[in-house]
XYZ file of C-alpha atoms in Angstrom:
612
model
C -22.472 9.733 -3.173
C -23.909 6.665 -0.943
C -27.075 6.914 -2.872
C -24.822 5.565 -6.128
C -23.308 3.254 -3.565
C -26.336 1.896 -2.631
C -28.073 1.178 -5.979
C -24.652 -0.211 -7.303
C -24.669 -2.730 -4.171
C -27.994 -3.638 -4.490
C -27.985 -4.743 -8.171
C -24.614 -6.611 -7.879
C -25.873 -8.270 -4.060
C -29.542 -9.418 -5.455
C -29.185 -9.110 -9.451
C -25.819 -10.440 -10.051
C -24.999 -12.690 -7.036
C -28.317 -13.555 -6.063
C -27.680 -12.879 -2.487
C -31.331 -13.601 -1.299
C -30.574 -16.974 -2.427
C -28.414 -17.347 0.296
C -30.908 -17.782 2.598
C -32.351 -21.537 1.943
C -28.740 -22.297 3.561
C -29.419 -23.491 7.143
C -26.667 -20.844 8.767
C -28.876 -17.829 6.869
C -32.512 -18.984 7.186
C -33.465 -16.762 9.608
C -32.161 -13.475 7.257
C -34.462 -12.551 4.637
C -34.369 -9.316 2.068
C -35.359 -7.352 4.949
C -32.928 -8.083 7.017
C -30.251 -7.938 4.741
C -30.879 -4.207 3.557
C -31.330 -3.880 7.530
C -27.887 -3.739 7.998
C -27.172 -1.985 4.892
C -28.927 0.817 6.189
C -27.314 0.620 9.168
C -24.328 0.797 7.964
C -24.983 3.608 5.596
C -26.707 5.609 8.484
C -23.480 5.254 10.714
C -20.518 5.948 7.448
C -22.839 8.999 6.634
C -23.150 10.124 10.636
C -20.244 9.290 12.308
C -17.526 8.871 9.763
C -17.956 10.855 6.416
C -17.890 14.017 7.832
C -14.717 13.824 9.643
C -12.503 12.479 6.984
C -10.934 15.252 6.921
C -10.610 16.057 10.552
C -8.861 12.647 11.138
C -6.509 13.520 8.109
C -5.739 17.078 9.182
C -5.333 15.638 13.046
C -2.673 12.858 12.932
C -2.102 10.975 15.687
C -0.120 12.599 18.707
C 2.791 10.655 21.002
C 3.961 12.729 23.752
C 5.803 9.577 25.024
C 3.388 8.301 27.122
C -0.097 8.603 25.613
C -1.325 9.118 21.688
C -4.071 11.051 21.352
C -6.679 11.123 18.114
C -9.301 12.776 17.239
C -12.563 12.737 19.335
C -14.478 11.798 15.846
C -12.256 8.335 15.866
C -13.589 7.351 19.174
C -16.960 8.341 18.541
C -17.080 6.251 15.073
C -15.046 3.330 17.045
C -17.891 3.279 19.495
C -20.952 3.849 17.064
C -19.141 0.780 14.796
C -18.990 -1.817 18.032
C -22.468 -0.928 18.967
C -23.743 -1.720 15.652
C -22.362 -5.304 16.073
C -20.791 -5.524 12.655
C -16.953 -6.651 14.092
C -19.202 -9.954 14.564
C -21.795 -9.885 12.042
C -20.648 -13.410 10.469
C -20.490 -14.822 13.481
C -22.734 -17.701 15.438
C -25.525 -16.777 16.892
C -24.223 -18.457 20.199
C -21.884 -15.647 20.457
C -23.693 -12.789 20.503
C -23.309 -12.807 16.270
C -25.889 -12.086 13.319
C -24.948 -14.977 11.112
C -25.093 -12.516 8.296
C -23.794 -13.787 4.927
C -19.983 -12.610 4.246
C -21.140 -11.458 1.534
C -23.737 -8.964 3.008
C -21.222 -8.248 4.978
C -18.117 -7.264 2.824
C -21.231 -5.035 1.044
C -22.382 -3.053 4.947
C -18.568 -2.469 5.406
C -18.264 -0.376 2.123
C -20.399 2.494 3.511
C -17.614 2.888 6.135
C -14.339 2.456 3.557
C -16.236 5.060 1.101
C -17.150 7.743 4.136
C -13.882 7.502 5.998
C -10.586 5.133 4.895
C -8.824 5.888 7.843
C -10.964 6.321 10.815
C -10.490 2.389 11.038
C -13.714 0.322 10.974
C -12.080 -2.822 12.318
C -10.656 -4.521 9.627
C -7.798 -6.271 11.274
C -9.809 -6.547 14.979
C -12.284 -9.142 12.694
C -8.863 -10.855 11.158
C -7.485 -11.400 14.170
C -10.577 -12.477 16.174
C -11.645 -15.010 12.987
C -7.263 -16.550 12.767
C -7.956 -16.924 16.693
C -12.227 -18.804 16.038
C -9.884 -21.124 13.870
C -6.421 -21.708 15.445
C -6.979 -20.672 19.431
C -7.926 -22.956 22.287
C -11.496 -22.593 23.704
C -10.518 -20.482 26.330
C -8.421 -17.938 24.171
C -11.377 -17.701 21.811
C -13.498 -16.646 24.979
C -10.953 -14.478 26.416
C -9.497 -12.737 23.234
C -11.815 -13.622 20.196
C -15.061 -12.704 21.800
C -13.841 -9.472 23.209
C -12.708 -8.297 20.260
C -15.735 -9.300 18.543
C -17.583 -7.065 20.890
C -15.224 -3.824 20.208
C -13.913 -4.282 24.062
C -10.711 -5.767 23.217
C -9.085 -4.569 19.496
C -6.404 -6.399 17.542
C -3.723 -6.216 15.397
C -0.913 -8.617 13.303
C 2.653 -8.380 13.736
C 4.504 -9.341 10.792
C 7.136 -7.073 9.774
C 10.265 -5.800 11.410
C 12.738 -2.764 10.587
C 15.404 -5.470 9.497
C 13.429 -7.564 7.558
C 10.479 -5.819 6.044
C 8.102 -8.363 3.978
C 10.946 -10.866 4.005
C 9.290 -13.083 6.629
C 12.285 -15.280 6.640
C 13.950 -12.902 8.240
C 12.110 -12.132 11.694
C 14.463 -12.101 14.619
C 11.820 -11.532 17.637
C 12.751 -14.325 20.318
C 10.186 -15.923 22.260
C 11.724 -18.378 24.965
C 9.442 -20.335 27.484
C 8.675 -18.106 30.639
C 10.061 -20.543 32.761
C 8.699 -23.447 34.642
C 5.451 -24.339 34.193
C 5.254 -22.368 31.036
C 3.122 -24.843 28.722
C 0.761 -25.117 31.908
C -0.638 -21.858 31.417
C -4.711 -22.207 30.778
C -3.984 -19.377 28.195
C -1.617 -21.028 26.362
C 2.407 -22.601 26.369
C 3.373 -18.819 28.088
C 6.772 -17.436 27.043
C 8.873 -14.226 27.044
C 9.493 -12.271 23.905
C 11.957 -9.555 22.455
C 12.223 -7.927 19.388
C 10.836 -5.026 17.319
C 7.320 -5.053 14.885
C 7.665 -1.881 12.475
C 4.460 -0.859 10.603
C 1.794 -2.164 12.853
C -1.273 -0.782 12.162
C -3.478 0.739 15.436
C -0.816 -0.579 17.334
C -1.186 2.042 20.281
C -3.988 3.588 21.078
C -7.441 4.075 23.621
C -10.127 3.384 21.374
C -10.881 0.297 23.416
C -9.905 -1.474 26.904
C -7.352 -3.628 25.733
C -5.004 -4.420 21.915
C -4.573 -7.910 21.638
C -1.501 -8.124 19.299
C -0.711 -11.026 17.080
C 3.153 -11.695 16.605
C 4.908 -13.631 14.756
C 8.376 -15.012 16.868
C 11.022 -17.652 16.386
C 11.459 -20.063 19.355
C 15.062 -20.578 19.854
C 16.240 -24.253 19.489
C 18.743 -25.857 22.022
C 21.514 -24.007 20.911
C 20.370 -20.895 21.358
C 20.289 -19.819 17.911
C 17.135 -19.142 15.577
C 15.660 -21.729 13.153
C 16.535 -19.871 9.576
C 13.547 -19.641 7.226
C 10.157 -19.457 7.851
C 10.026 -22.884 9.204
C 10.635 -21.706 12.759
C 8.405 -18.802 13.117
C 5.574 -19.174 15.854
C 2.340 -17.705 16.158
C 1.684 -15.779 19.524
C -0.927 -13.843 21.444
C 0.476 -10.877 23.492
C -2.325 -8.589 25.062
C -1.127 -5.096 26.225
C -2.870 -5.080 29.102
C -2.399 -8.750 31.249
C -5.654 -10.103 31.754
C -7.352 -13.445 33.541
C -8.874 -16.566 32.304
C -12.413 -14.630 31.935
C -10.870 -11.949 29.798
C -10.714 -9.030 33.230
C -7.763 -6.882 33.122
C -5.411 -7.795 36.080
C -3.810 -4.283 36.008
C -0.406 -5.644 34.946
C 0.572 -3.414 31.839
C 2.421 -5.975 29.495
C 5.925 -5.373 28.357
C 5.297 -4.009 24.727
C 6.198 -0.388 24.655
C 5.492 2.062 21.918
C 8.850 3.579 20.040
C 6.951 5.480 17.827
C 4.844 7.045 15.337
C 5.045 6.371 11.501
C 3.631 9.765 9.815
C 2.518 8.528 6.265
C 1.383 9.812 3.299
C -2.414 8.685 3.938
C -4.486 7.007 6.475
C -3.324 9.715 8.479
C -5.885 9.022 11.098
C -5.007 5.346 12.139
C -2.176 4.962 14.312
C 0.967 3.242 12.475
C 3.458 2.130 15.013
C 6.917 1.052 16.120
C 6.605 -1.675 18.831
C 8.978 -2.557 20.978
C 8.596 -5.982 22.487
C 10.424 -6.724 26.153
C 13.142 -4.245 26.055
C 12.070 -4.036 29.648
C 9.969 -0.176 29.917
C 6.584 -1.932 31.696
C 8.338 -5.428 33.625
C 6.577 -8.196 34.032
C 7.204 -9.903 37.543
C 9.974 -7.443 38.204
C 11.634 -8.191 34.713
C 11.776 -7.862 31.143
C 9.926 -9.499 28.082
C 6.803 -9.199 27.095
C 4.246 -12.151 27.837
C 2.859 -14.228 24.801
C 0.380 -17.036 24.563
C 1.379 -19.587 21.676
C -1.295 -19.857 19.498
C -1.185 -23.120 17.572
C 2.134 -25.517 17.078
C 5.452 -24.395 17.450
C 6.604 -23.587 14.129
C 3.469 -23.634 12.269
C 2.952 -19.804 12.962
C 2.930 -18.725 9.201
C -0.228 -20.933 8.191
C -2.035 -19.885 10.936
C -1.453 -16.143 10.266
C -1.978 -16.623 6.467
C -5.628 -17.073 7.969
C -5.574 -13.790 8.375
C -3.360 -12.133 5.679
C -5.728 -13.612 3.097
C -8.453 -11.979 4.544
C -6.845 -8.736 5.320
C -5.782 -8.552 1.292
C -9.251 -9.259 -0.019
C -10.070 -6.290 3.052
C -7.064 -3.937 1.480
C -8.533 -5.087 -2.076
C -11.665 -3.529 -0.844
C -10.559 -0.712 0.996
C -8.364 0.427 -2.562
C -12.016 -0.169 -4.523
C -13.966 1.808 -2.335
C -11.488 5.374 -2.326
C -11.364 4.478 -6.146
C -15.068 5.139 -6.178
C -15.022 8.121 -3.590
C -12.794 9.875 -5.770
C -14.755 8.879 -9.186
C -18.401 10.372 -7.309
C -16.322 13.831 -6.723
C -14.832 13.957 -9.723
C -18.460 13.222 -11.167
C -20.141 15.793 -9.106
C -17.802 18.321 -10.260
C -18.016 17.649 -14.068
C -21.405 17.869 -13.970
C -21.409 21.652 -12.197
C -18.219 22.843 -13.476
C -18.743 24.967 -16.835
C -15.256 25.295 -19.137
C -14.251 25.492 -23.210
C -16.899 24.959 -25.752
C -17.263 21.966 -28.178
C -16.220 21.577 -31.427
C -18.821 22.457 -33.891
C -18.619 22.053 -37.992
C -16.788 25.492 -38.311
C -14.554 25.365 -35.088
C -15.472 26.474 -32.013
C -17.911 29.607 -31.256
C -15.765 32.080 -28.498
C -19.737 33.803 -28.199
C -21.822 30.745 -26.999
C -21.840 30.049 -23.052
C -19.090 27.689 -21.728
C -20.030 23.971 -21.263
C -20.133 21.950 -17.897
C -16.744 19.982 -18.343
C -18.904 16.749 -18.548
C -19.713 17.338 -22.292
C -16.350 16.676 -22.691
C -15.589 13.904 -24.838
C -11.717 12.977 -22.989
C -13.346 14.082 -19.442
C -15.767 10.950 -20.229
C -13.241 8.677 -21.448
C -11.362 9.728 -17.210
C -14.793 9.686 -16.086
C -15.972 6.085 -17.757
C -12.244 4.626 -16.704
C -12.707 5.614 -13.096
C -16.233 3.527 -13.216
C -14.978 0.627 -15.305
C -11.947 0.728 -12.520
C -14.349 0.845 -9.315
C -17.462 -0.772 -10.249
C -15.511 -3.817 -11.673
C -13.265 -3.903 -8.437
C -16.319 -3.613 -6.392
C -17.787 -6.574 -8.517
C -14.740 -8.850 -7.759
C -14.500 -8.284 -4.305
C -18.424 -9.311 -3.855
C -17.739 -12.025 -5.483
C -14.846 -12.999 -3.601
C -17.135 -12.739 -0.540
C -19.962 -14.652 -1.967
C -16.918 -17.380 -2.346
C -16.254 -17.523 1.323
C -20.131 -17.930 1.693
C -19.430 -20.897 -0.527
C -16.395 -21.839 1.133
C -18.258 -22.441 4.371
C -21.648 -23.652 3.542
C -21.596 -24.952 0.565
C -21.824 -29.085 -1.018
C -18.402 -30.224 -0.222
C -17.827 -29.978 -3.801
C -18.884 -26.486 -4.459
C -16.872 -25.551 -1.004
C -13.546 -26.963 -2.252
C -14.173 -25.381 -5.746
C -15.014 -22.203 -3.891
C -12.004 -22.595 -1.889
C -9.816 -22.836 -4.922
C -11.156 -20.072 -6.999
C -10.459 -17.846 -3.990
C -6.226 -19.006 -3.822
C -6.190 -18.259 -7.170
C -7.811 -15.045 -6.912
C -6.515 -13.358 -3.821
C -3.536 -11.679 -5.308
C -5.995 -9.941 -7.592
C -8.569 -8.940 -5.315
C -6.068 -7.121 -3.610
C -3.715 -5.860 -6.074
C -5.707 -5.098 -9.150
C -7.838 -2.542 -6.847
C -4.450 -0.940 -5.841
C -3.296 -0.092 -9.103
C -6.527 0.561 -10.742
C -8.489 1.730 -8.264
C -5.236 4.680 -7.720
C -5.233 5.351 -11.422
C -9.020 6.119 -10.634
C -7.958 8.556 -8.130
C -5.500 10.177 -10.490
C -7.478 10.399 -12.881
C -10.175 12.026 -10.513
C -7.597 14.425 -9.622
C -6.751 15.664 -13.395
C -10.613 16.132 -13.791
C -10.296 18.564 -11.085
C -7.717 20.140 -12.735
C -5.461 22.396 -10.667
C -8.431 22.138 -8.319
C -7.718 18.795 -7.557
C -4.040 19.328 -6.325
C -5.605 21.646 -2.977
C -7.073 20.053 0.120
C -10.158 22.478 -0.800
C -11.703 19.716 -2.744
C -11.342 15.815 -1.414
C -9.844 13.912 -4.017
C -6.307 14.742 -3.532
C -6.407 12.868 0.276
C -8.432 9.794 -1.765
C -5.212 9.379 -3.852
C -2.938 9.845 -0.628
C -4.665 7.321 0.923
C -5.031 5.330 -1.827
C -1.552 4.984 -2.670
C -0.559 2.915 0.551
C -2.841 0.036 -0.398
C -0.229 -1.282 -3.290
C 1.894 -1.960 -0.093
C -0.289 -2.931 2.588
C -0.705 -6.639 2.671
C 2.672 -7.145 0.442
C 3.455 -5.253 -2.402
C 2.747 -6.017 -5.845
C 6.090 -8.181 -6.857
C 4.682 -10.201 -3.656
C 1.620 -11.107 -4.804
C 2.602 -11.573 -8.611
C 4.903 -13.976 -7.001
C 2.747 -15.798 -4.913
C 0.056 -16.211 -8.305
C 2.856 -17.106 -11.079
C 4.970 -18.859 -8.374
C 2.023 -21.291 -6.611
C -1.525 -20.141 -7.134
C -1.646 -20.895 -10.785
C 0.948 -24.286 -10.042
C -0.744 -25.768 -6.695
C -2.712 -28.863 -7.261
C -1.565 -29.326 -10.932
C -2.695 -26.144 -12.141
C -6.432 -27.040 -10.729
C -7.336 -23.266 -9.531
C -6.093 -22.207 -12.925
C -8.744 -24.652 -14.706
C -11.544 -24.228 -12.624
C -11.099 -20.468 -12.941
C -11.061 -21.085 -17.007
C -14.177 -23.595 -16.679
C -16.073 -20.604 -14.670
C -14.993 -17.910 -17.579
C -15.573 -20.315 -20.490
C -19.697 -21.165 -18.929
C -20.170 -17.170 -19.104
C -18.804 -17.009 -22.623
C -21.301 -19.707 -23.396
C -24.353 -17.512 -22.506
C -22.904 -14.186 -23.595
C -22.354 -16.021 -27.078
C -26.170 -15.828 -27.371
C -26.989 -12.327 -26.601
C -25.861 -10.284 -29.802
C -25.064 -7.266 -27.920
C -21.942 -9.405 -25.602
C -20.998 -11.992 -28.260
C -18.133 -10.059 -29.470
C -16.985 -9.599 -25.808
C -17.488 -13.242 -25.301
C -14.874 -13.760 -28.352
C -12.150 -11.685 -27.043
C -12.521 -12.563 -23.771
C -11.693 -16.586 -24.955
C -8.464 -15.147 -26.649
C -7.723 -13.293 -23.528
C -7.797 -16.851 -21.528
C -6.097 -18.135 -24.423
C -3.371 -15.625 -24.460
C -2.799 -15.884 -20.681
C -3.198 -19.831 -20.629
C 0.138 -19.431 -22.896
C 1.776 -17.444 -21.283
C 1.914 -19.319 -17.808
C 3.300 -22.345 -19.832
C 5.610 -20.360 -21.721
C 6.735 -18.237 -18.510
C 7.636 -21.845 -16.686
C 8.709 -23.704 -20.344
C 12.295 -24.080 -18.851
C 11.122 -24.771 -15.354
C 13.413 -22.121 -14.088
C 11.823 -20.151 -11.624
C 14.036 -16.748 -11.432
C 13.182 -17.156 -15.708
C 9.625 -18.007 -14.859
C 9.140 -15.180 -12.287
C 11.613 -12.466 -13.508
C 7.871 -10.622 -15.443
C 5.488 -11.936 -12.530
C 3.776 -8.258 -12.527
C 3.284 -7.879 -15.941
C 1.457 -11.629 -15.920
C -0.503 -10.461 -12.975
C -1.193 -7.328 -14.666
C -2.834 -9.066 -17.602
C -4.112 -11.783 -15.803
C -6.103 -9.240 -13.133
C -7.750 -7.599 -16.878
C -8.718 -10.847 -17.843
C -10.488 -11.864 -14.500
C -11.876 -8.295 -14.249
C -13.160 -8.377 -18.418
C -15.154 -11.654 -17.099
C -16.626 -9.551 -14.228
C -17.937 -7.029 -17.038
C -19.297 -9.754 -18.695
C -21.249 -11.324 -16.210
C -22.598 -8.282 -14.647
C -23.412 -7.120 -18.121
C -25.428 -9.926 -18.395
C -27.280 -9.516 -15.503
C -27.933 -5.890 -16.689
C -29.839 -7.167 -19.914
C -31.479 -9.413 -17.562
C -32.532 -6.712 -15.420
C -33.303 -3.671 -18.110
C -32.988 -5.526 -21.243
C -34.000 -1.945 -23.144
C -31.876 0.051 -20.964
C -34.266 1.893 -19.729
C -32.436 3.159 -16.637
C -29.639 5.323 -16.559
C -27.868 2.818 -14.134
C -28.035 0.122 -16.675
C -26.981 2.273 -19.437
C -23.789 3.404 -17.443
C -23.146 -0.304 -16.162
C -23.097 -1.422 -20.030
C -21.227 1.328 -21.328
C -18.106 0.942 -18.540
C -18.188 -3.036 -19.753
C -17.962 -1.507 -23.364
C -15.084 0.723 -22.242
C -13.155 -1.880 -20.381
C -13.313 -4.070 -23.787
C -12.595 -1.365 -25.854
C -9.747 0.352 -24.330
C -8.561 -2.193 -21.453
C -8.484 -5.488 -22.027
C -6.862 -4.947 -25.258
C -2.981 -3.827 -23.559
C -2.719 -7.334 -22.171
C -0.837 -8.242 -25.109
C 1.809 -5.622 -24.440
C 1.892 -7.191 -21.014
C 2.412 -10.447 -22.168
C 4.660 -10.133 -24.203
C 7.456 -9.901 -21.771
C 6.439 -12.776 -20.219
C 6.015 -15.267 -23.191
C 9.843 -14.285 -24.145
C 10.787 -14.679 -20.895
C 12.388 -11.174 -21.318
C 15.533 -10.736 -19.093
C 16.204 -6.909 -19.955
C 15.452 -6.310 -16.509
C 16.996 -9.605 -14.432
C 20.043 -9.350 -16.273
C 20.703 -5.734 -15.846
C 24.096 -5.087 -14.134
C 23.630 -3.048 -11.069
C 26.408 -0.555 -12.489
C 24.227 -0.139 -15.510
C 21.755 1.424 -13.403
């Protein structure tokens, strides 16, 4: 399995992205090759060690409350422990802080080993989120205290959006945080205030991996009246540690007033604790009385763009986590096509009941599952790199290249995390029905993949969200800007694939698919009405995501004829023919998808609720 991994990574890291060229940067010049596949094996050593072989375990073992402790797996701690040691939750960080100043984009490629081996024995993902919001937004002394700490695996983290009432409708968030009286804003670890309310859905939320959760919560400061600020305007960004600690990051022993209510038992990532949080309803007091003690991070009111820090990150992170179990499942269901003998082919006169049976793989429909589950994950795994390799640009590029990098990346967000999610769990479904009624028993793996799988078109907002956020700003915000450079950056690969014989044709149909989707964002907001405009935002996002992922086929089968311009390896051969499969049989349904949105259909908006 990781030796596919591996060679996929290393031809899209140093083939397509050119990775090693990273290094005449002045953050990277002290990583070479060597030191990049360094940490690939690493990485790769510890997934295959410490997390791989207790996927399982960690599914089979949920998470126990008895009301005062939750207990996991020993595995999870072990893999917790191995991860922090290896220094990966601060890989991209400065040297000055104990960090590798490793390329994101090296990065994002290490921490695939882990999301392949073991989804839900966490590797971190939010700890890093929350540590990098805090390197931007926190004072120096809550970057030392809280940052840092996590970035060493002592302290974890997590983000506290939702709540029971109000769900991914941010708007809505009725935690209270009022100014722990006098003296409050003096506090050397921030403006220090009290807050109340409950955080639903909080992932690793409660648990004793490590010394300390430093939880990152979204509150409303109440104005002079009393009441709450409506909207998202009023929402605050705080810090709120469970355990109390000083101004050099010790634990003072005070247990802070955030109390666990619960467990959520889901459908996957059974071995990560999803919680219920209940903020100052007074179990652990602080100073003899209730609330639980939060640090503002930031400006009053501005706690939404400082958080979005992180929420962008975490959904190119859930984009990558829904990519990876997308290719888990596609290397079992591969394994087992190739050893699994059923039916006979089809010869001139029928089939013959006296020849031997045929491995399932000779198959021409268990291809077709087989080729779609690789079209699905390799392209995913392609977009997210590149993603990464955008951040790289984001932050060390010509100020030109960094603001174009920057833009490319608001535009493509919603994809990188959504497109995985759908795809990448059709992948797993399709990995299942390969299996046949194998595939349906926990004897074989792929069954858990697609559990787990299916929570990543929720994490991180849902689908409708992120359709909304693309059609409703991305592909608006700076007059359409993100939209054009995205079409400039399409329109320069059609320009070389033109001139290779083999791609031209893909070339040509991917400029009608930017064609076709160009229209259809001016058609979708002709009348400038949003709820018209927005009423077939998935669909659009749906073709859109096809579009941007038929470009990643073309590119990377570019760099294939580059590479192996005869084919001569099997690798190259199976990276052309899943670009010749997503042409043939994927990119074509964005019409049906657009069609809906160019009409501005209203069969669904205008629906009566009695109708249904």
């Amino acid at each position: 399995m990781t030796t596919s991994l591996r060679s996929t990574l290393d031809f899209l890291l140093y083939d397509w992205l050119q990775a090693e060229s990273l290094n005449t940067r002045e953050r990277y010049a002290d990583h070479s090759r060597e030191t990049f596949d360094a940490v690939l094996d690493t990485c790769e050593r510890i997934a295959r060690e410490k997390y791989a072989p207790f996927n399982r375990t960690v599914d089979m073992q949920e998470p126990h409350f008895d009301g005062e402790r939750v207990t996991l797996p020993q595995a999870t701690k072990d893999a917790y422990d191995a991860y922090a040691a290896s220094g990966m939750l601060s890989a991209a960080q400065d040297y000055d802080i104990g960090g590798m100043q490793l390329p994101y984009t090296v990065d994002a490629a290490a921490n695939a080993f882990f999301a392949v081996a073991s989804i839900s024995i966490s590797s971190g993902l939010l700890s890093v989120g929350n540590a990098n919001l805090l390197m931007v937004h926190g004072t120096p002394l809550q970057k030392q205290v809280f940052a840092l700490n996590e970035f060493s695996g002592r302290f974890s983290g997590t983000m506290c959006l939702s709540e029971p009432q109000a769900g991914s409708s941010l708007s809505d968030v009725a935690t209270r945080a009022v100014p722990d009286g006098e003296g409050f804003e003096a506090d050397p670890l921030g403006a220090r205030y009290r807050l109340t309310g409950h955080k639903m859905w909080i992932s690793s939320g409660e648990h004793e991996l490590s010394e300390n959760i430093v939880h990152l919560v979204l509150a409303k400061i109440p104005g002079p009246d009393g009441k709450l600020v409506p909207g998202t305007r009023g929402i605050s960004l705080f810090i709120v540690p469970k355990k109390l600690v000083d101004t050099a990051g010790q634990l003072t022993g005070v247990r802070n007033d955030v109390a666990l209510a619960g467990l959520n038992h889901k459908l996957g990532w059974r071995g990560t604790t999803n919680t219920l949080l209940n903020f100052g309803e007074g179990k652990y007091p602080v100073q003899g009385r209730a609330g639980a003690v939060g640090y503002l991070v930031g400006q009053p009111g501005k706690g939404l763009a400082c958080m979005f820090h992180m929420m962008n990150e975490a959904r190119i992170g859930i984009g990558m986590a829904a990519t990876m179990l997308g290719l888990a499942g596609y290397y079992a269901s591969l394994d087992y096509a190739k050893s699994r003998p059923q039916g006979r082919l089809m010869g001139a006169s029928g089939k013959d009941a006296a020849q031997p049976q045929v491995r399932i793989i000779e198959h021409a429909d268990v291809k077709r599952m087989l080729l779609a589950q690789k079209s699905y994950g390799e392209g995913a795994l392609a977009l997210n790199l590149f993603c990464a390799r955008l951040v790289d640009e984001q932050h060390t590029g010509a100020a030109e290249a960094a603001d174009e990098a920057r833009l490319l990346l608001e535009v493509l967000t919603p994809i990188a995390k959504s497109w995985p999610s759908e795809f990448c769990l059709e992948a797993n479904s399709l990995a299942i029905q390969i299996h046949g009624g194998y595939g349906y028993t926990r004897d074989f793996p792929v069954e858990q993949y697609w559990r787990d799988n299916r929570l990543n078109m929720i994490h991180e907002g849902t689908h409708g969200i992120q359709a909304a956020d693309l059609l409703g700003r991305k592909v608006l915000m700076e007059n359409g800007r993100g939209l054009q450079v995205l079409a400039a950056r399409m329109q320069a690969t059609m320009a070389q694939a033109v001139a290779v014989p083999a791609l031209a044709p893909y070339a040509a149909q991917l400029g009608d698919a930017l064609q076709q989707v160009a229209a259809a964002t001016q058609a979708a907001w002709a009348t400038g009405n949003p709820a018209e405009a927005l009423a077939n935002a998935v669909p659009y996002m749906q073709a859109f995501g096809h579009t941007v992922l038929a470009w990643t086929w073309l590119d990377v089968a570019m760099a294939t004829l580059r590479a192996d311009a005869a084919l001569s390896v099997a690798s190259s051969a199976g990276r052309m023919g899943a670009a010749r499969y997503f042409y043939h049989y994927e990119l074509p349904k964005i019409g049906a998808w657009l069609n809906v949105v160019n009409r501005r259909d209203a069969t669904c908006a205008a629906l009566s609720e009695e109708a249904f």
